[in-house]
């Protein structure tokens, strides 16, 4: 690899392989007929990202637990609608050990992705009891605390991670709204333009107030995205809004807004624990240098032949070695 400025690229891997699974035709098959659209799609994404953004460090962040116990304990509805329904049973239990509903054709491909990343030598990091979001949040926090000044790009299709955007710290999100070849660069200017919030922290607080049905977060009834942004602009933070709620002399809230904030007090007391990514998950030391050559060439060759990945693997190797 030629010399280049240091840069850290963090992948929200499940977000990307789900996107690949649904975006790449399932006619892409291994020699035995098994679908490999998610595997090949993810590898092609990695090749494109490495070529376009030139990272010197790369981590594929992993969901060791897609529905962590600490979030379920705070809000039992968290992702409950995405729990797989056992035969003859019903979904929606509150155990963090619940299995996520995943398409049958995707599940075996995830295991292949794990093997291929290992053979390539691309760091894959997950932590028991935490989501990939938390791994990303922790690695970002660790980089900032180190004072390295290394810019960090987070690649995700999940807007929850917009909360990490920090221009001063050099942290931005690359969001594949139109595909990984046409990423939206999310910085503070975009947050202001699109969501009327001034920072990543404010985005998280807006999301707390608004709620998110896709994650089972109810939000505050009657307070949508625009109203939440206006309240945050007026009071500066969620704490400022709650102080105004409790101050009867404050005239900035309407009577209806105050009532709804009071009614949502229990939710607002715990929602930040669910919405905010953990900055301190127990992530060990990570060897995250972009590999110039495969870690296990023999294993990579075997996987390439077995699953029919030749073109995608060659693209990744070409990007990594450039």
Coordinates of C-alpha atoms in Angstrom, one line a residue:
X1 CA 0.0 0.0 0.0
X2 CA 1.3 3.4 -0.9
X3 CA 1.8 6.1 1.8
X4 CA -1.4 8.0 2.5
X5 CA -2.8 10.2 5.4
X6 CA -4.1 8.1 8.2
X7 CA -7.8 7.5 8.3
X8 CA -10.1 5.1 10.1
X9 CA -13.1 3.5 8.3
X10 CA -15.7 1.8 10.5
X11 CA -18.3 -0.4 8.9
X12 CA -21.7 -1.1 10.3
X13 CA -21.4 -4.5 8.8
X14 CA -24.9 -5.9 9.3
X15 CA -26.5 -2.7 7.9
X16 CA -24.3 -3.2 4.8
X17 CA -24.9 -6.9 4.2
X18 CA -28.6 -6.5 4.7
X19 CA -28.5 -3.7 2.1
X20 CA -26.5 -6.0 -0.2
X21 CA -28.9 -8.9 0.3
X22 CA -31.9 -6.8 -0.8
X23 CA -30.1 -4.8 -3.4
X24 CA -28.1 -7.4 -5.3
X25 CA -30.0 -10.0 -7.4
X26 CA -30.3 -13.4 -5.7
X27 CA -29.5 -14.9 -9.1
X28 CA -25.8 -14.6 -7.9
X29 CA -25.2 -18.2 -6.8
X30 CA -22.3 -20.4 -5.7
X31 CA -21.4 -23.4 -7.8
X32 CA -23.6 -25.5 -5.6
X33 CA -26.6 -23.2 -6.2
X34 CA -26.4 -21.4 -2.8
X35 CA -27.2 -17.7 -2.9
X36 CA -24.2 -15.4 -2.3
X37 CA -25.7 -12.0 -3.2
X38 CA -25.1 -10.6 0.3
X39 CA -21.5 -11.9 0.4
X40 CA -20.6 -10.6 -3.0
X41 CA -22.5 -7.4 -2.5
X42 CA -20.6 -6.7 0.8
X43 CA -17.2 -7.5 -0.7
X44 CA -17.9 -5.2 -3.7
X45 CA -19.0 -2.4 -1.2
X46 CA -15.7 -2.8 0.7
X47 CA -13.7 -2.6 -2.5
X48 CA -15.5 0.6 -3.5
X49 CA -15.1 2.1 -0.1
X50 CA -11.4 1.4 0.2
X51 CA -10.8 2.7 -3.3
X52 CA -12.8 5.9 -2.9
X53 CA -12.0 6.8 0.7
X54 CA -8.5 5.5 1.1
X55 CA -8.5 4.4 4.7
X56 CA -5.3 3.2 6.4
X57 CA -7.3 1.5 9.1
X58 CA -10.5 -0.6 8.7
X59 CA -12.9 -2.4 11.1
X60 CA -15.9 -4.4 10.2
X61 CA -18.0 -3.8 13.3
X62 CA -20.4 -6.6 14.3
X63 CA -23.6 -7.2 16.2
X64 CA -22.7 -9.8 18.8
X65 CA -26.1 -8.9 20.3
X66 CA -28.7 -7.2 18.1
X67 CA -31.0 -6.6 21.1
X68 CA -28.9 -6.0 24.2
X69 CA -30.3 -6.7 27.6
X70 CA -29.6 -3.3 29.0
X71 CA -31.7 -1.7 26.2
X72 CA -34.6 -4.2 26.6
X73 CA -34.6 -3.6 30.3
X74 CA -35.0 0.1 29.7
X75 CA -37.7 -0.2 27.0
X76 CA -39.1 -3.7 26.6
X77 CA -40.6 -2.9 23.2
X78 CA -37.1 -2.2 21.8
X79 CA -36.9 -4.2 18.5
X80 CA -39.5 -6.6 19.9
X81 CA -41.4 -6.7 16.5
X82 CA -38.2 -8.0 14.9
X83 CA -37.9 -11.1 17.1
X84 CA -38.2 -14.3 15.1
X85 CA -41.4 -16.2 15.9
X86 CA -40.7 -19.8 17.0
X87 CA -42.8 -22.5 15.5
X88 CA -46.1 -22.6 17.3
X89 CA -45.1 -19.6 19.4
X90 CA -45.3 -15.8 19.4
X91 CA -42.7 -13.1 18.9
X92 CA -42.0 -10.2 21.1
X93 CA -40.5 -11.6 24.3
X94 CA -38.1 -9.4 26.2
X95 CA -35.1 -11.8 26.5
X96 CA -32.0 -10.3 25.0
X97 CA -31.2 -13.8 23.7
X98 CA -34.1 -13.6 21.3
X99 CA -33.2 -14.4 17.7
X100 CA -33.6 -11.7 15.1
X101 CA -35.9 -12.4 12.1
X102 CA -33.5 -12.8 9.2
X103 CA -34.4 -14.1 5.7
X104 CA -33.6 -17.8 5.3
X105 CA -31.4 -17.1 2.3
X106 CA -29.3 -14.6 4.3
X107 CA -28.5 -16.5 7.4
X108 CA -25.9 -19.0 5.9
X109 CA -24.3 -16.1 4.0
X110 CA -23.4 -14.3 7.3
X111 CA -21.2 -17.3 8.2
X112 CA -19.5 -17.1 4.9
X113 CA -18.9 -13.3 5.4
X114 CA -17.2 -14.1 8.7
X115 CA -14.8 -16.6 7.1
X116 CA -14.0 -14.4 4.2
X117 CA -13.2 -11.4 6.3
X118 CA -10.9 -13.5 8.5
X119 CA -9.1 -14.9 5.5
X120 CA -8.7 -11.4 4.0
X121 CA -7.3 -10.1 7.3
X122 CA -9.9 -7.4 7.8
X123 CA -10.6 -6.8 11.5
X124 CA -14.0 -7.9 12.6
X125 CA -15.0 -6.7 16.0
X126 CA -18.1 -7.5 18.2
X127 CA -18.7 -7.5 21.9
X128 CA -21.1 -9.8 23.8
X129 CA -24.1 -7.9 25.0
X130 CA -23.6 -5.0 22.6
X131 CA -24.6 -3.9 19.1
X132 CA -22.3 -2.9 16.3
X133 CA -23.5 0.7 17.0
X134 CA -21.9 0.4 20.4
X135 CA -18.6 -1.0 19.0
X136 CA -18.5 1.9 16.5
X137 CA -19.3 4.5 19.3
X138 CA -16.6 3.0 21.5
X139 CA -14.0 3.0 18.8
X140 CA -14.9 6.6 17.9
X141 CA -14.7 7.7 21.5
X142 CA -11.4 5.9 21.9
X143 CA -9.9 7.6 18.9
X144 CA -11.0 11.0 20.1
X145 CA -9.6 10.3 23.6
X146 CA -6.3 9.4 22.1
X147 CA -5.9 12.8 20.6
X148 CA -4.6 11.3 17.4
X149 CA -6.4 13.7 15.2
X150 CA -7.2 10.8 12.8
X151 CA -10.4 11.4 10.9
X152 CA -13.1 8.8 11.2
X153 CA -15.6 7.8 8.6
X154 CA -18.6 5.6 9.7
X155 CA -20.4 3.7 6.9
X156 CA -23.9 2.8 7.8
X157 CA -27.4 2.7 6.5
X158 CA -28.7 3.4 10.0
X159 CA -29.5 7.0 10.7
X160 CA -29.1 6.4 14.5
X161 CA -25.4 6.7 14.0
X162 CA -25.8 10.3 12.8
X163 CA -25.4 11.1 16.5
X164 CA -21.6 10.5 16.2
X165 CA -21.1 13.3 13.6
X166 CA -18.6 15.8 15.0
X167 CA -17.0 18.3 12.6
X168 CA -14.4 19.5 15.1
X169 CA -13.3 15.9 15.8
X170 CA -13.3 14.8 12.2
X171 CA -16.1 12.3 12.5
X172 CA -18.6 12.0 9.8
X173 CA -21.1 9.3 8.5
X174 CA -21.2 8.0 5.0
X175 CA -24.8 7.1 4.3
X176 CA -25.7 4.9 1.3
X177 CA -29.0 6.6 0.6
X178 CA -28.6 5.9 -3.2
X179 CA -26.1 3.0 -2.9
X180 CA -22.5 2.7 -1.8
X181 CA -21.2 4.3 -5.1
X182 CA -23.1 7.5 -4.3
X183 CA -22.8 8.0 -0.6
X184 CA -24.3 11.0 1.3
X185 CA -21.6 12.5 3.4
X186 CA -23.3 13.4 6.7
X187 CA -21.6 16.3 8.6
X188 CA -23.0 19.0 10.8
X189 CA -24.0 21.2 7.8
X190 CA -26.2 18.4 6.5
X191 CA -27.7 17.8 9.9
X192 CA -28.6 21.5 10.0
X193 CA -30.0 21.5 6.5
X194 CA -32.0 18.3 6.6
X195 CA -33.0 17.9 10.3
X196 CA -32.6 21.5 11.7
X197 CA -30.3 20.2 14.5
X198 CA -26.8 21.6 15.1
X199 CA -24.8 18.5 16.1
X200 CA -24.8 14.8 16.4
X201 CA -25.8 15.0 20.1
X202 CA -28.8 17.1 19.1
X203 CA -29.7 14.5 16.5
X204 CA -29.8 11.8 19.2
X205 CA -32.0 14.0 21.4
X206 CA -34.3 14.8 18.5
X207 CA -34.6 11.1 17.8
X208 CA -35.4 10.4 21.5
X209 CA -38.3 12.9 21.4
X210 CA -39.5 11.8 17.9
X211 CA -39.2 8.0 18.6
X212 CA -38.6 5.4 16.0
X213 CA -41.2 2.7 15.2
X214 CA -38.6 0.6 13.3
X215 CA -36.8 0.2 16.7
X216 CA -40.0 0.0 18.8
X217 CA -39.3 3.4 20.4
X218 CA -42.6 5.2 21.0
X219 CA -41.2 8.8 21.4
X220 CA -43.4 11.6 22.8
X221 CA -46.9 11.6 21.4
X222 CA -47.5 14.6 19.2
X223 CA -43.9 15.7 19.0
X224 CA -42.5 14.8 15.6
X225 CA -39.1 15.5 14.0
X226 CA -39.8 19.2 13.2
X227 CA -41.3 20.1 16.6
X228 CA -38.5 18.2 18.4
X229 CA -35.9 20.2 16.4
X230 CA -37.6 23.5 17.3
X231 CA -37.7 22.7 21.0
X232 CA -34.0 21.7 21.0
X233 CA -33.2 25.0 19.2
X234 CA -35.1 26.9 21.8
X235 CA -33.9 25.1 24.9
X236 CA -30.5 23.9 23.8
X237 CA -30.8 20.3 24.9
X238 CA -33.2 17.6 26.1
X239 CA -32.3 18.5 29.7
X240 CA -33.3 22.1 28.9
X241 CA -36.6 20.9 27.5
X242 CA -37.3 18.9 30.6
X243 CA -36.4 21.8 32.8
X244 CA -38.9 23.9 31.0
X245 CA -41.5 21.2 31.3
X246 CA -41.1 21.3 35.0
X247 CA -41.1 25.1 35.2
X248 CA -44.7 26.3 35.2
X249 CA -43.6 29.8 34.6
X250 CA -41.9 28.9 31.3
X251 CA -44.0 30.2 28.4
X252 CA -42.0 28.5 25.6
X253 CA -44.0 25.3 25.7
X254 CA -47.6 25.1 24.8
X255 CA -50.0 23.6 27.3
X256 CA -50.3 20.5 25.1
X257 CA -46.6 20.1 24.7
X258 CA -46.1 20.3 28.4
X259 CA -48.8 17.8 29.1
X260 CA -47.4 15.3 26.5
X261 CA -43.9 15.7 28.0
X262 CA -45.3 15.0 31.4
X263 CA -47.1 12.0 30.2
X264 CA -43.9 10.7 28.6
X265 CA -41.8 11.2 31.7
X266 CA -41.1 7.5 32.3
X267 CA -40.1 7.0 28.7
X268 CA -37.9 10.1 28.6
X269 CA -36.1 9.0 31.8
X270 CA -34.8 5.8 30.1
X271 CA -34.9 6.5 26.4
X272 CA -31.4 8.1 26.3
X273 CA -29.9 4.8 27.5
X274 CA -31.5 3.1 24.5
X275 CA -30.9 5.8 21.8
X276 CA -27.4 6.8 22.7
X277 CA -24.6 4.4 21.5
X278 CA -22.3 3.2 24.2
X279 CA -18.9 5.0 24.2
X280 CA -17.4 2.5 26.6
X281 CA -18.2 -1.1 25.5
X282 CA -15.5 -3.5 26.5
X283 CA -13.8 -3.6 23.1
X284 CA -10.3 -5.1 23.3
X285 CA -7.3 -3.9 21.4
X286 CA -7.9 -4.0 17.7
X287 CA -5.3 -4.7 15.0
X288 CA -7.1 -2.5 12.4
X289 CA -4.4 -1.8 9.7
X290 CA -5.8 -2.2 6.2
X291 CA -4.2 -5.5 5.1
X292 CA -1.9 -5.3 2.1
X293 CA -2.2 -9.1 1.5
X294 CA -4.6 -11.8 2.7
X295 CA -4.1 -13.1 6.2
X296 CA -4.7 -16.7 5.0
X297 CA -4.3 -17.0 1.2
X298 CA -5.0 -20.8 1.2
X299 CA -8.3 -20.3 3.1
X300 CA -9.2 -17.4 0.9
X301 CA -8.6 -19.4 -2.2
X302 CA -10.7 -22.3 -0.9
X303 CA -13.6 -19.9 0.0
X304 CA -13.4 -18.2 -3.3
X305 CA -13.7 -21.4 -5.2
X306 CA -16.4 -23.0 -3.0
X307 CA -18.6 -19.9 -3.1
X308 CA -17.9 -18.5 -6.5
X309 CA -16.5 -15.2 -5.3
X310 CA -13.5 -14.8 -7.6
X311 CA -14.5 -11.4 -9.1
X312 CA -15.5 -9.8 -5.8
X313 CA -12.5 -11.1 -3.9
X314 CA -10.2 -9.8 -6.7
X315 CA -11.8 -6.4 -6.4
X316 CA -11.2 -6.3 -2.7
X317 CA -7.6 -7.5 -3.0
X318 CA -7.0 -4.9 -5.7
X319 CA -8.4 -2.1 -3.5
X320 CA -6.5 -3.2 -0.4
X321 CA -3.2 -3.4 -2.2
X322 CA -3.5 -0.2 -4.1

